[in-house]
Coordinates of C-alpha atoms in Angstrom, one line a residue:
M1480 CA -78.4 -128.5 -61.8
R1481 CA -75.5 -126.7 -60.4
Q1482 CA -72.2 -126.1 -61.9
R1483 CA -68.6 -126.5 -60.7
A1484 CA -68.9 -123.1 -59.0
A1485 CA -68.5 -124.5 -55.6
V1486 CA -70.7 -124.7 -53.9
L1487 CA -81.9 -114.1 -47.7
C1488 CA -81.5 -109.2 -44.3
G1489 CA -84.7 -109.9 -42.4
A1490 CA -87.8 -111.2 -44.1
A1491 CA -87.9 -109.9 -47.7
V1492 CA -91.2 -109.8 -49.3
I1493 CA -91.3 -108.7 -53.0
A1494 CA -94.1 -109.5 -55.4
A1495 CA -92.8 -111.8 -58.1
G1496 CA -94.0 -110.7 -61.6
T1497 CA -94.2 -113.1 -64.4
V1498 CA -94.2 -113.0 -68.2
T1499 CA -95.5 -115.9 -70.1
A1500 CA -93.0 -118.0 -72.0
V1501 CA -94.0 -118.6 -75.6
P1502 CA -94.8 -122.3 -75.8
A1503 CA -95.2 -123.0 -79.4
E1504 CA -93.5 -122.6 -82.7
A1505 CA -96.5 -120.8 -84.2
S1506 CA -95.9 -118.0 -81.6
A1507 CA -92.3 -117.4 -82.6
P1508 CA -91.1 -113.8 -83.1
R1509 CA -91.2 -112.3 -86.6
P1510 CA -88.4 -113.5 -88.8
A1511 CA -84.9 -112.1 -88.4
P1512 CA -82.4 -111.4 -91.1
A1513 CA -80.9 -114.6 -92.4
A1514 CA -78.0 -115.8 -90.3
A1515 CA -74.7 -115.8 -92.0
A1516 CA -72.8 -119.0 -92.2
P1517 CA -70.1 -119.4 -89.6
H1518 CA -66.5 -118.8 -90.7
W1519 CA -64.7 -121.9 -89.3
K1520 CA -61.1 -121.7 -88.2
K1521 CA -58.8 -124.3 -86.8
C1522 CA -58.7 -124.4 -83.0
A1523 CA -57.2 -127.9 -82.6
T1524 CA -56.0 -129.2 -79.3
E1525 CA -53.8 -132.2 -78.5
D1526 CA -56.9 -134.3 -77.6
Y1527 CA -59.1 -133.0 -80.4
P1528 CA -57.0 -132.3 -83.4
T1529 CA -59.9 -131.6 -85.9
L1530 CA -61.7 -129.1 -83.7
Q1531 CA -62.8 -125.9 -85.4
C1532 CA -64.1 -122.7 -84.0
A1533 CA -66.3 -119.8 -85.1
S1534 CA -68.6 -117.1 -83.8
L1535 CA -72.2 -116.2 -84.6
K1536 CA -74.3 -113.0 -84.1
V1537 CA -77.8 -113.5 -82.6
P1538 CA -80.3 -110.9 -81.4
L1539 CA -80.2 -110.1 -77.7
D1540 CA -83.9 -109.8 -77.8
H1541 CA -85.5 -112.2 -80.3
G1542 CA -88.6 -110.1 -80.3
R1543 CA -86.5 -107.4 -81.9
P1544 CA -84.4 -109.4 -84.4
R1545 CA -82.8 -106.3 -86.0
G1546 CA -81.9 -104.8 -82.7
R1547 CA -78.8 -105.2 -80.5
Q1548 CA -76.7 -108.3 -81.4
I1549 CA -74.6 -110.5 -79.1
T1550 CA -72.1 -113.1 -80.0
L1551 CA -72.1 -116.9 -79.5
A1552 CA -68.9 -119.0 -79.6
L1553 CA -69.2 -122.2 -81.6
S1554 CA -67.0 -125.3 -82.1
R1555 CA -67.2 -128.1 -84.6
V1556 CA -65.8 -131.5 -85.5
P1557 CA -66.8 -131.9 -89.1
H1558 CA -68.2 -135.1 -90.6
T1559 CA -66.0 -137.2 -92.7
A1560 CA -68.3 -139.9 -94.0
A1561 CA -70.2 -139.9 -97.3
T1562 CA -73.4 -140.4 -95.4
Y1563 CA -74.2 -137.1 -93.7
Q1564 CA -76.9 -137.0 -91.0
G1565 CA -76.6 -133.3 -90.3
P1566 CA -75.4 -131.2 -87.3
L1567 CA -75.4 -132.7 -83.8
L1568 CA -75.6 -129.9 -81.2
V1569 CA -74.2 -130.9 -77.8
N1570 CA -74.7 -129.1 -74.5
P1571 CA -73.1 -130.0 -71.1
G1572 CA -75.7 -128.4 -68.8
G1573 CA -75.4 -125.9 -66.0
P1574 CA -77.0 -123.6 -66.9
G1575 CA -73.7 -121.9 -67.5
G1576 CA -71.7 -124.7 -68.9
S1577 CA -69.3 -124.2 -71.8
G1578 CA -69.9 -126.7 -74.7
L1579 CA -66.9 -125.9 -76.9
T1580 CA -64.7 -128.8 -75.7
L1581 CA -67.7 -131.1 -75.4
A1582 CA -68.0 -131.2 -79.2
G1583 CA -64.5 -132.8 -79.4
F1584 CA -65.2 -135.2 -76.5
V1585 CA -68.5 -136.4 -78.0
A1586 CA -67.0 -136.8 -81.5
S1587 CA -64.0 -138.8 -80.2
S1588 CA -66.1 -140.9 -77.8
L1589 CA -68.8 -142.1 -80.1
P1590 CA -67.9 -145.0 -82.4
A1591 CA -65.9 -143.6 -85.3
K1592 CA -68.4 -144.7 -87.9
V1593 CA -71.2 -142.9 -86.1
A1594 CA -69.4 -139.7 -85.3
A1595 CA -68.2 -139.5 -88.9
Q1596 CA -71.8 -139.0 -90.1
Y1597 CA -72.3 -135.8 -88.1
D1598 CA -71.0 -132.3 -87.7
V1599 CA -70.7 -132.3 -83.9
I1600 CA -71.4 -128.7 -82.9
G1601 CA -70.5 -127.3 -79.5
F1602 CA -71.5 -123.8 -78.3
D1603 CA -71.3 -121.5 -75.4
P1604 CA -74.8 -120.3 -74.7
R1605 CA -75.5 -116.6 -74.3
G1606 CA -73.5 -115.2 -71.4
V1607 CA -71.2 -118.1 -71.1
G1608 CA -67.5 -118.5 -71.6
R1609 CA -66.2 -117.2 -75.0
S1610 CA -69.6 -115.8 -76.0
S1611 CA -70.0 -112.1 -75.6
P1612 CA -71.0 -110.5 -73.3
A1613 CA -69.9 -113.1 -70.8
L1614 CA -71.4 -112.5 -67.3
D1615 CA -69.3 -112.1 -64.2
C1616 CA -71.6 -110.5 -61.7
R1617 CA -69.4 -110.5 -58.6
P1618 CA -65.8 -111.8 -59.1
G1619 CA -64.6 -113.7 -56.1
H1620 CA -68.1 -114.4 -54.7
F1621 CA -67.0 -117.9 -53.6
D1622 CA -63.6 -116.9 -52.2
P1623 CA -62.8 -118.6 -48.9
V1624 CA -63.6 -118.6 -46.1
R1625 CA -67.4 -118.0 -46.5
P1626 CA -69.9 -117.9 -43.6
D1627 CA -70.9 -121.3 -42.4
S1628 CA -73.8 -122.5 -44.5
L1629 CA -75.7 -123.7 -41.5
P1630 CA -77.5 -120.7 -40.1
D1631 CA -77.6 -121.8 -36.5
S1632 CA -77.5 -118.2 -35.2
P1633 CA -79.1 -114.9 -36.4
G1634 CA -75.7 -113.5 -37.2
V1635 CA -74.7 -116.4 -39.5
E1636 CA -78.1 -116.3 -41.2
Q1637 CA -77.8 -112.5 -41.8
A1638 CA -74.2 -112.9 -43.2
N1639 CA -75.4 -115.4 -45.7
L1640 CA -78.4 -113.3 -46.6
A1641 CA -76.2 -110.3 -47.2
R1642 CA -74.0 -112.3 -49.5
A1643 CA -77.0 -113.5 -51.6
K1644 CA -78.4 -110.0 -51.9
S1645 CA -75.1 -108.5 -52.7
F1646 CA -74.7 -110.9 -55.6
A1647 CA -78.2 -110.2 -57.0
D1648 CA -77.6 -106.5 -56.6
A1649 CA -74.2 -106.7 -58.4
C1650 CA -75.8 -108.6 -61.3
G1651 CA -78.5 -105.9 -61.6
D1652 CA -75.9 -103.1 -61.5
R1653 CA -73.6 -104.6 -64.1
Y1654 CA -76.0 -106.3 -66.5
A1655 CA -79.3 -104.5 -66.2
D1656 CA -79.7 -104.4 -70.0
V1657 CA -78.8 -108.1 -70.5
L1658 CA -80.4 -110.0 -67.6
P1659 CA -84.0 -109.9 -69.0
Y1660 CA -82.7 -112.0 -72.0
I1661 CA -80.6 -114.6 -70.1
D1662 CA -83.1 -117.4 -70.0
T1663 CA -83.8 -120.8 -71.5
V1664 CA -86.3 -119.7 -74.1
S1665 CA -83.9 -117.1 -75.4
A1666 CA -81.1 -119.7 -75.5
A1667 CA -83.4 -122.1 -77.4
R1668 CA -84.1 -119.4 -79.9
D1669 CA -80.3 -119.0 -80.3
V1670 CA -80.1 -122.7 -81.1
D1671 CA -82.5 -122.2 -84.0
V1672 CA -80.3 -119.3 -85.3
I1673 CA -77.4 -121.8 -85.1
R1674 CA -79.4 -124.3 -87.1
E1675 CA -80.2 -121.7 -89.8
A1676 CA -76.6 -120.5 -89.9
L1677 CA -75.5 -124.1 -90.5
G1678 CA -77.9 -124.4 -93.4
S1679 CA -79.8 -127.3 -92.0
E1680 CA -83.6 -127.7 -92.0
K1681 CA -83.4 -129.9 -88.9
I1682 CA -81.0 -130.5 -86.0
N1683 CA -79.9 -133.4 -84.0
Y1684 CA -79.4 -132.5 -80.3
F1685 CA -77.6 -134.2 -77.4
G1686 CA -77.9 -132.6 -74.0
Y1687 CA -76.8 -133.5 -70.5
S1688 CA -78.4 -132.3 -67.2
Y1689 CA -79.8 -128.8 -67.7
G1690 CA -79.0 -129.3 -71.4
T1691 CA -81.9 -131.7 -71.4
Y1692 CA -84.3 -128.9 -70.4
L1693 CA -82.8 -126.6 -73.1
G1694 CA -83.3 -129.4 -75.6
A1695 CA -86.8 -130.0 -74.5
V1696 CA -87.7 -126.3 -74.7
Y1697 CA -86.2 -126.1 -78.2
A1698 CA -88.3 -129.1 -79.2
K1699 CA -91.4 -127.4 -77.8
L1700 CA -90.7 -124.2 -79.7
Y1701 CA -89.6 -125.9 -82.9
P1702 CA -90.9 -129.5 -83.0
L1703 CA -90.7 -129.8 -86.8
R1704 CA -87.0 -128.8 -86.7
V1705 CA -85.9 -131.7 -84.5
R1706 CA -84.5 -134.8 -86.2
R1707 CA -83.1 -136.7 -83.2
L1708 CA -83.1 -135.7 -79.5
V1709 CA -80.9 -137.4 -76.9
L1710 CA -81.5 -136.4 -73.2
D1711 CA -79.1 -137.7 -70.6
S1712 CA -79.8 -137.2 -66.9
V1713 CA -83.1 -135.5 -67.4
V1714 CA -84.6 -132.5 -65.7
G1715 CA -88.1 -133.2 -64.3
P1716 CA -90.6 -131.2 -66.4
A1717 CA -92.5 -130.1 -63.3
D1718 CA -89.5 -129.1 -61.2
V1719 CA -88.3 -125.8 -62.8
W1720 CA -86.6 -124.6 -60.6
Y1721 CA -87.3 -124.1 -56.9
D1722 CA -88.7 -127.6 -56.4
A1723 CA -85.9 -129.2 -58.3
N1724 CA -83.4 -127.9 -55.8
L1725 CA -85.5 -129.2 -52.9
H1726 CA -85.6 -132.6 -54.5
Q1727 CA -81.9 -132.5 -55.0
D1728 CA -81.3 -132.0 -51.3
L1729 CA -82.9 -135.3 -50.5
A1730 CA -81.2 -137.1 -53.3
F1731 CA -77.7 -135.7 -52.6
N1732 CA -78.0 -136.7 -48.9
D1733 CA -78.8 -140.3 -50.1
R1734 CA -75.8 -140.2 -52.4
H1735 CA -73.5 -138.8 -49.7
R1736 CA -74.5 -141.7 -47.4
A1737 CA -73.8 -144.1 -50.2
F1738 CA -70.3 -142.7 -50.4
L1739 CA -69.9 -143.0 -46.6
A1740 CA -71.1 -146.6 -46.8
W1741 CA -68.5 -147.3 -49.5
I1742 CA -65.8 -145.9 -47.1
A1743 CA -67.1 -148.3 -44.4
E1744 CA -66.8 -151.2 -46.9
H1745 CA -63.2 -150.3 -47.4
D1746 CA -62.2 -149.9 -43.8
A1747 CA -58.9 -151.7 -44.5
A1748 CA -57.9 -148.7 -46.7
Y1749 CA -59.4 -145.8 -44.7
G1750 CA -59.6 -147.0 -41.1
L1751 CA -62.8 -145.1 -40.3
G1752 CA -64.8 -148.1 -39.2
T1753 CA -67.1 -150.6 -40.8
D1754 CA -70.3 -149.0 -39.6
P1755 CA -71.6 -146.4 -42.0
E1756 CA -73.2 -144.5 -39.2
R1757 CA -69.9 -144.2 -37.4
V1758 CA -68.3 -142.9 -40.6
E1759 CA -71.1 -140.4 -41.0
T1760 CA -70.5 -139.2 -37.4
A1761 CA -66.8 -138.7 -38.2
W1762 CA -67.6 -136.7 -41.3
Y1763 CA -69.9 -134.3 -39.5
A1764 CA -67.3 -134.0 -36.7
M1765 CA -64.8 -133.0 -39.4
R1766 CA -67.3 -130.4 -40.6
A1767 CA -67.8 -129.0 -37.1
A1768 CA -64.0 -128.8 -36.5
L1769 CA -63.4 -127.0 -39.8
A1770 CA -66.2 -124.5 -39.0
K1771 CA -64.2 -123.4 -36.0
Q1772 CA -60.7 -123.7 -37.6
P1773 CA -60.6 -123.8 -41.4
A1774 CA -57.9 -125.9 -42.9
D1775 CA -55.0 -123.8 -44.2
G1776 CA -57.2 -120.8 -43.5
R1777 CA -59.2 -121.7 -46.6
V1778 CA -61.4 -124.8 -46.1
G1779 CA -64.1 -124.1 -43.7
A1780 CA -67.5 -125.8 -43.3
S1781 CA -69.0 -124.4 -46.5
E1782 CA -65.8 -125.1 -48.5
L1783 CA -65.8 -128.7 -47.2
E1784 CA -69.4 -129.1 -48.5
D1785 CA -68.3 -127.7 -51.9
T1786 CA -65.5 -130.2 -52.0
F1787 CA -67.6 -133.3 -51.3
I1788 CA -70.7 -132.3 -53.3
P1789 CA -69.0 -133.4 -56.5
G1790 CA -68.9 -136.9 -55.1
G1791 CA -72.6 -136.9 -55.5
Y1792 CA -72.2 -136.3 -59.2
Y1793 CA -69.5 -138.9 -60.0
N1794 CA -68.3 -141.8 -57.9
G1795 CA -64.9 -141.7 -59.7
Y1796 CA -64.0 -138.9 -57.2
W1797 CA -64.8 -141.1 -54.1
P1798 CA -61.3 -142.5 -53.6
Y1799 CA -59.7 -139.1 -53.6
L1800 CA -62.3 -137.6 -51.3
A1801 CA -62.0 -140.6 -49.0
E1802 CA -58.3 -140.3 -48.7
A1803 CA -58.6 -136.6 -47.8
F1804 CA -61.3 -137.4 -45.2
A1805 CA -59.3 -140.2 -43.6
A1806 CA -56.1 -138.2 -43.4
Y1807 CA -57.9 -135.4 -41.5
A1808 CA -59.9 -137.8 -39.3
D1809 CA -57.0 -140.0 -38.4
D1810 CA -54.3 -137.4 -37.5
G1811 CA -55.5 -134.0 -38.5
N1812 CA -53.5 -133.8 -41.7
T1813 CA -55.1 -131.2 -43.9
D1814 CA -52.8 -131.5 -47.0
L1815 CA -55.0 -133.8 -48.9
L1816 CA -58.1 -132.0 -47.9
V1817 CA -56.8 -128.7 -49.2
E1818 CA -55.7 -130.4 -52.4
A1819 CA -59.2 -131.9 -52.8
Y1820 CA -60.7 -128.5 -52.3
E1821 CA -58.5 -127.0 -55.0
N1822 CA -59.4 -129.8 -57.4
F1823 CA -63.2 -130.1 -56.7
G1824 CA -64.4 -127.2 -54.7
A1825 CA -62.5 -124.0 -55.5
Q1826 CA -63.7 -121.7 -58.1
G1827 CA -61.8 -119.5 -60.5
S1828 CA -63.0 -117.0 -63.1
A1829 CA -64.7 -119.6 -65.3
G1830 CA -66.7 -120.7 -62.2
D1831 CA -67.6 -117.1 -61.5
N1832 CA -68.9 -116.8 -65.0
G1833 CA -70.8 -120.1 -64.8
Y1834 CA -72.5 -119.2 -61.5
S1835 CA -73.5 -115.8 -62.9
V1836 CA -75.2 -117.5 -65.8
Y1837 CA -76.7 -120.2 -63.6
T1838 CA -78.4 -117.6 -61.4
A1839 CA -79.4 -115.4 -64.3
V1840 CA -81.1 -118.3 -66.1
E1841 CA -82.7 -120.0 -63.2
C1842 CA -83.9 -116.8 -61.5
R1843 CA -85.4 -115.6 -64.8
D1844 CA -86.9 -118.9 -66.0
A1845 CA -89.4 -119.4 -63.3
G1846 CA -90.8 -117.9 -60.1
W1847 CA -89.0 -118.2 -56.8
P1848 CA -90.2 -117.4 -53.4
R1849 CA -89.5 -113.8 -52.6
D1850 CA -90.4 -114.3 -48.9
W1851 CA -87.3 -115.6 -47.0
E1852 CA -89.6 -117.2 -44.5
E1853 CA -90.6 -119.8 -47.1
W1854 CA -87.0 -120.6 -47.9
R1855 CA -86.2 -120.9 -44.1
D1856 CA -89.2 -123.2 -43.4
D1857 CA -88.5 -125.4 -46.3
S1858 CA -84.8 -125.7 -45.7
W1859 CA -85.1 -126.4 -41.9
G1860 CA -87.8 -129.0 -42.7
L1861 CA -85.5 -130.8 -45.1
Y1862 CA -82.4 -130.4 -42.9
E1863 CA -84.0 -132.7 -40.3
K1864 CA -84.1 -135.5 -43.0
A1865 CA -81.1 -134.6 -45.2
P1866 CA -78.5 -132.4 -43.6
F1867 CA -75.7 -132.8 -46.1
M1868 CA -76.5 -130.2 -48.8
V1869 CA -79.7 -128.4 -47.8
W1870 CA -78.3 -125.1 -46.6
N1871 CA -75.3 -125.0 -49.0
N1872 CA -77.9 -125.4 -51.8
A1873 CA -80.2 -122.8 -50.3
W1874 CA -77.5 -120.2 -50.2
Y1875 CA -76.4 -121.2 -53.7
N1876 CA -79.8 -120.3 -55.1
A1877 CA -80.8 -117.6 -52.6
P1878 CA -79.9 -114.7 -55.0
C1879 CA -83.2 -115.6 -56.7
A1880 CA -85.1 -114.2 -53.7
F1881 CA -83.7 -110.8 -54.6
W1882 CA -83.3 -111.1 -58.4
P1883 CA -83.6 -107.8 -60.2
T1884 CA -85.6 -109.1 -63.2
R1885 CA -89.2 -110.4 -63.3
S1886 CA -89.6 -114.1 -63.8
R1887 CA -91.1 -116.0 -66.7
Q1888 CA -93.4 -119.0 -66.3
P1889 CA -91.8 -122.4 -67.0
V1890 CA -92.3 -123.9 -70.4
D1891 CA -94.6 -126.9 -70.5
V1892 CA -92.3 -129.2 -72.5
A1893 CA -94.9 -132.0 -73.0
N1894 CA -94.7 -132.8 -76.7
G1895 CA -96.6 -135.0 -79.1
E1896 CA -95.1 -133.6 -82.4
L1897 CA -91.6 -134.9 -82.1
P1898 CA -89.9 -137.9 -83.7
P1899 CA -89.0 -140.4 -81.0
A1900 CA -86.5 -139.1 -78.5
L1901 CA -84.1 -141.2 -76.5
L1902 CA -83.7 -140.6 -72.7
F1903 CA -81.1 -141.9 -70.3
Q1904 CA -81.4 -141.9 -66.5
A1905 CA -79.6 -143.5 -63.6
T1906 CA -81.8 -144.7 -60.7
G1907 CA -79.7 -143.0 -58.1
D1908 CA -78.9 -139.8 -59.9
A1909 CA -78.8 -137.0 -57.3
A1910 CA -78.7 -133.9 -59.5
T1911 CA -81.7 -134.9 -61.6
P1912 CA -83.5 -137.5 -59.6
Y1913 CA -84.9 -140.6 -61.3
E1914 CA -88.6 -139.6 -61.0
G1915 CA -88.0 -136.5 -63.2
G1916 CA -86.6 -138.7 -66.0
V1917 CA -89.6 -140.9 -65.8
A1918 CA -91.9 -137.9 -65.9
A1919 CA -90.1 -136.5 -68.9
H1920 CA -90.4 -139.8 -70.7
R1921 CA -94.1 -139.8 -70.2
S1922 CA -94.4 -136.2 -71.5
L1923 CA -92.5 -136.8 -74.7
R1924 CA -94.8 -139.1 -76.8
G1925 CA -93.0 -142.0 -78.5
S1926 CA -89.7 -141.5 -76.5
G1927 CA -87.7 -144.4 -75.2
L1928 CA -86.2 -144.4 -71.7
V1929 CA -83.0 -146.3 -71.0
V1930 CA -82.3 -146.8 -67.3
E1931 CA -79.0 -147.5 -65.6
E1932 CA -80.2 -149.7 -62.7
G1933 CA -78.3 -149.1 -59.5
G1934 CA -76.3 -146.2 -61.0
G1935 CA -75.8 -143.0 -59.1
N1936 CA -73.7 -140.8 -61.5
H1937 CA -75.0 -137.8 -63.2
G1938 CA -74.2 -138.0 -67.0
I1939 CA -74.0 -141.6 -67.8
T1940 CA -73.5 -142.1 -71.6
L1941 CA -70.0 -142.0 -73.1
S1942 CA -68.8 -142.6 -69.6
G1943 CA -67.7 -146.2 -69.8
N1944 CA -71.0 -148.2 -69.7
S1945 CA -71.0 -150.1 -73.0
C1946 CA -74.7 -151.1 -72.6
L1947 CA -75.8 -147.5 -72.5
D1948 CA -73.5 -146.5 -75.3
R1949 CA -74.9 -149.3 -77.6
H1950 CA -78.4 -147.7 -77.3
L1951 CA -77.0 -144.3 -78.0
S1952 CA -75.0 -145.5 -81.0
A1953 CA -78.0 -147.3 -82.5
Y1954 CA -80.2 -144.3 -82.1
L1955 CA -77.7 -141.9 -83.8
T1956 CA -77.1 -144.5 -86.5
D1957 CA -80.7 -145.1 -87.6
G1958 CA -83.1 -143.7 -85.0
T1959 CA -83.6 -147.0 -83.2
V1960 CA -85.5 -146.4 -79.9
P1961 CA -86.2 -149.2 -77.5
H1962 CA -89.8 -149.7 -76.5
G1963 CA -90.6 -151.9 -73.5
E1964 CA -93.8 -153.8 -72.7
G1965 CA -95.1 -151.5 -70.0
G1966 CA -93.3 -150.2 -66.9
E1967 CA -91.2 -147.1 -66.5
A1968 CA -88.2 -148.2 -68.5
D1969 CA -87.9 -149.4 -72.1
A1970 CA -84.5 -150.8 -71.6
V1971 CA -82.3 -151.5 -68.5
C1972 CA -78.5 -151.5 -68.2
P1973 CA -76.6 -152.6 -65.1
A1974 CA -74.5 -149.9 -63.5
L1975 CA -70.8 -150.0 -63.6
P1976 CA -69.2 -151.2 -60.3
D1977 CA -68.2 -148.6 -57.7
P1978 CA -64.5 -147.7 -57.8
E1979 CA -61.8 -149.3 -55.6
P1980 CA -59.5 -147.4 -53.2
L1981 CA -56.5 -145.9 -55.0
E1982 CA -54.0 -148.2 -53.3
S1983 CA -55.9 -151.3 -54.6
K1984 CA -54.5 -153.3 -57.5
A1985 CA -58.1 -153.2 -58.9
A1986 CA -58.3 -149.5 -58.6
S1987 CA -59.3 -147.9 -61.8
T1988 CA -61.7 -145.3 -63.1
S1989 CA -63.0 -144.7 -66.5
S1990 CA -60.8 -142.2 -68.2
R1991 CA -63.8 -141.2 -70.4
G1992 CA -65.9 -140.9 -67.3
S1993 CA -63.4 -138.6 -65.6
T1994 CA -63.0 -136.5 -68.8
L1995 CA -66.8 -136.2 -69.3
H1996 CA -67.5 -135.2 -65.7
G1997 CA -64.7 -132.6 -65.9
L1998 CA -66.6 -131.1 -68.9
L1999 CA -70.0 -131.4 -67.3
G2000 CA -68.7 -129.7 -64.2
F2001 CA -70.3 -129.9 -60.8
R2002 CA -73.7 -128.5 -59.8
G2003 CA -74.4 -128.8 -63.6

């Protein structure tokens, strides 16, 4: 689960300490002072004219509820129907994603009669966006041109190791007092403070990507405070977090090859050949050339990967990426490639913040290898099978090898105390592979799993698939959960067709899909 942030000197061996994550509601910290109700103010946008905003104080350390307070930013689209089903908290994933605008999107994308029954609540989790303090460990960490992600010489490997360590060191220097409390358990306890401040005995929750893990952890801590739980593109419960990234490497390689096969199917538009292997050879030739001479002095090999990784999240980007690829491969034109990098790969201050929270949460949530030899062996082993994203992903997460805080143990999210939850999963999802969604379904007793057969996007509800959205609407209306007769899925929906080239008369992408994936971000 990585965000839009585009995407260890010698062998470092450090003992990884752990602290046990509190797994049950009965072990919650002592009560804090009652949370004050948020003071909502208008913060309407053209797209979301009824959006409201507020802030909320929460303890930095929930074990010391009367100690230092930090601030969470909240948003709301209030209910309008006489039938009120309570707050529906939404989260876009990351970790590190801002949820303020997502509240407006969800409220406007659900059927009006369903959305009208909920206060749709967005929030920036601790450390994120408009919450305070907002982390920014090392501004400009992803400025181009970075070292080639492929460490095919000792010098390149050492350069990438130095970058990873410098980021971890910068986080420790700037946020030593905060980092021990930037983690999923603390964020889940924040969600319960939000619930209390909203004056609700229970919450409804709708999370995408990493937001599914945050929701599952909240449900584990407070099972009796969950009314409805929707998890879309589900984190595998046994994958937090090192193994999750290794599994991603294989899945993203498959998804990248699906993109290259799509280009081959549309040879009339792109002229790169009808053989997917030939197209793949051309893509890696482009990568090798950019490693030697970055486009516009900005798009080297690592930046190229950052630009094309989003295509693994959402196939609506394929036509734009294919045009940039073809222009470069056909005549060396870099204009579209640089434009694609700016749109999909480049990172500004919001991305710096998102990546800072991403690393802070993932490095703190669970143990990571502190011996670089393990990273190297695992990554080279995978590279032989799946070269597309392995090393880019390794360096993205490598600060965890040097992280200045001790690690928690992952929360066992298995749960038999919840009302039935509803899960959504695409069979070809690269960021949260299908097997993790099936495992989560099995671990949440009574849950229903809706599968998008043949789909490869990450984040699939409210993205143009009416079959999926019917299940979502039924659940939010009256709690209806499909239950199949054996097998992994309780209901199956066909995937939407892949996009057409931009020049085709049939070319179209779901506007909701594009909007949603802009909010979910990449690597999130």
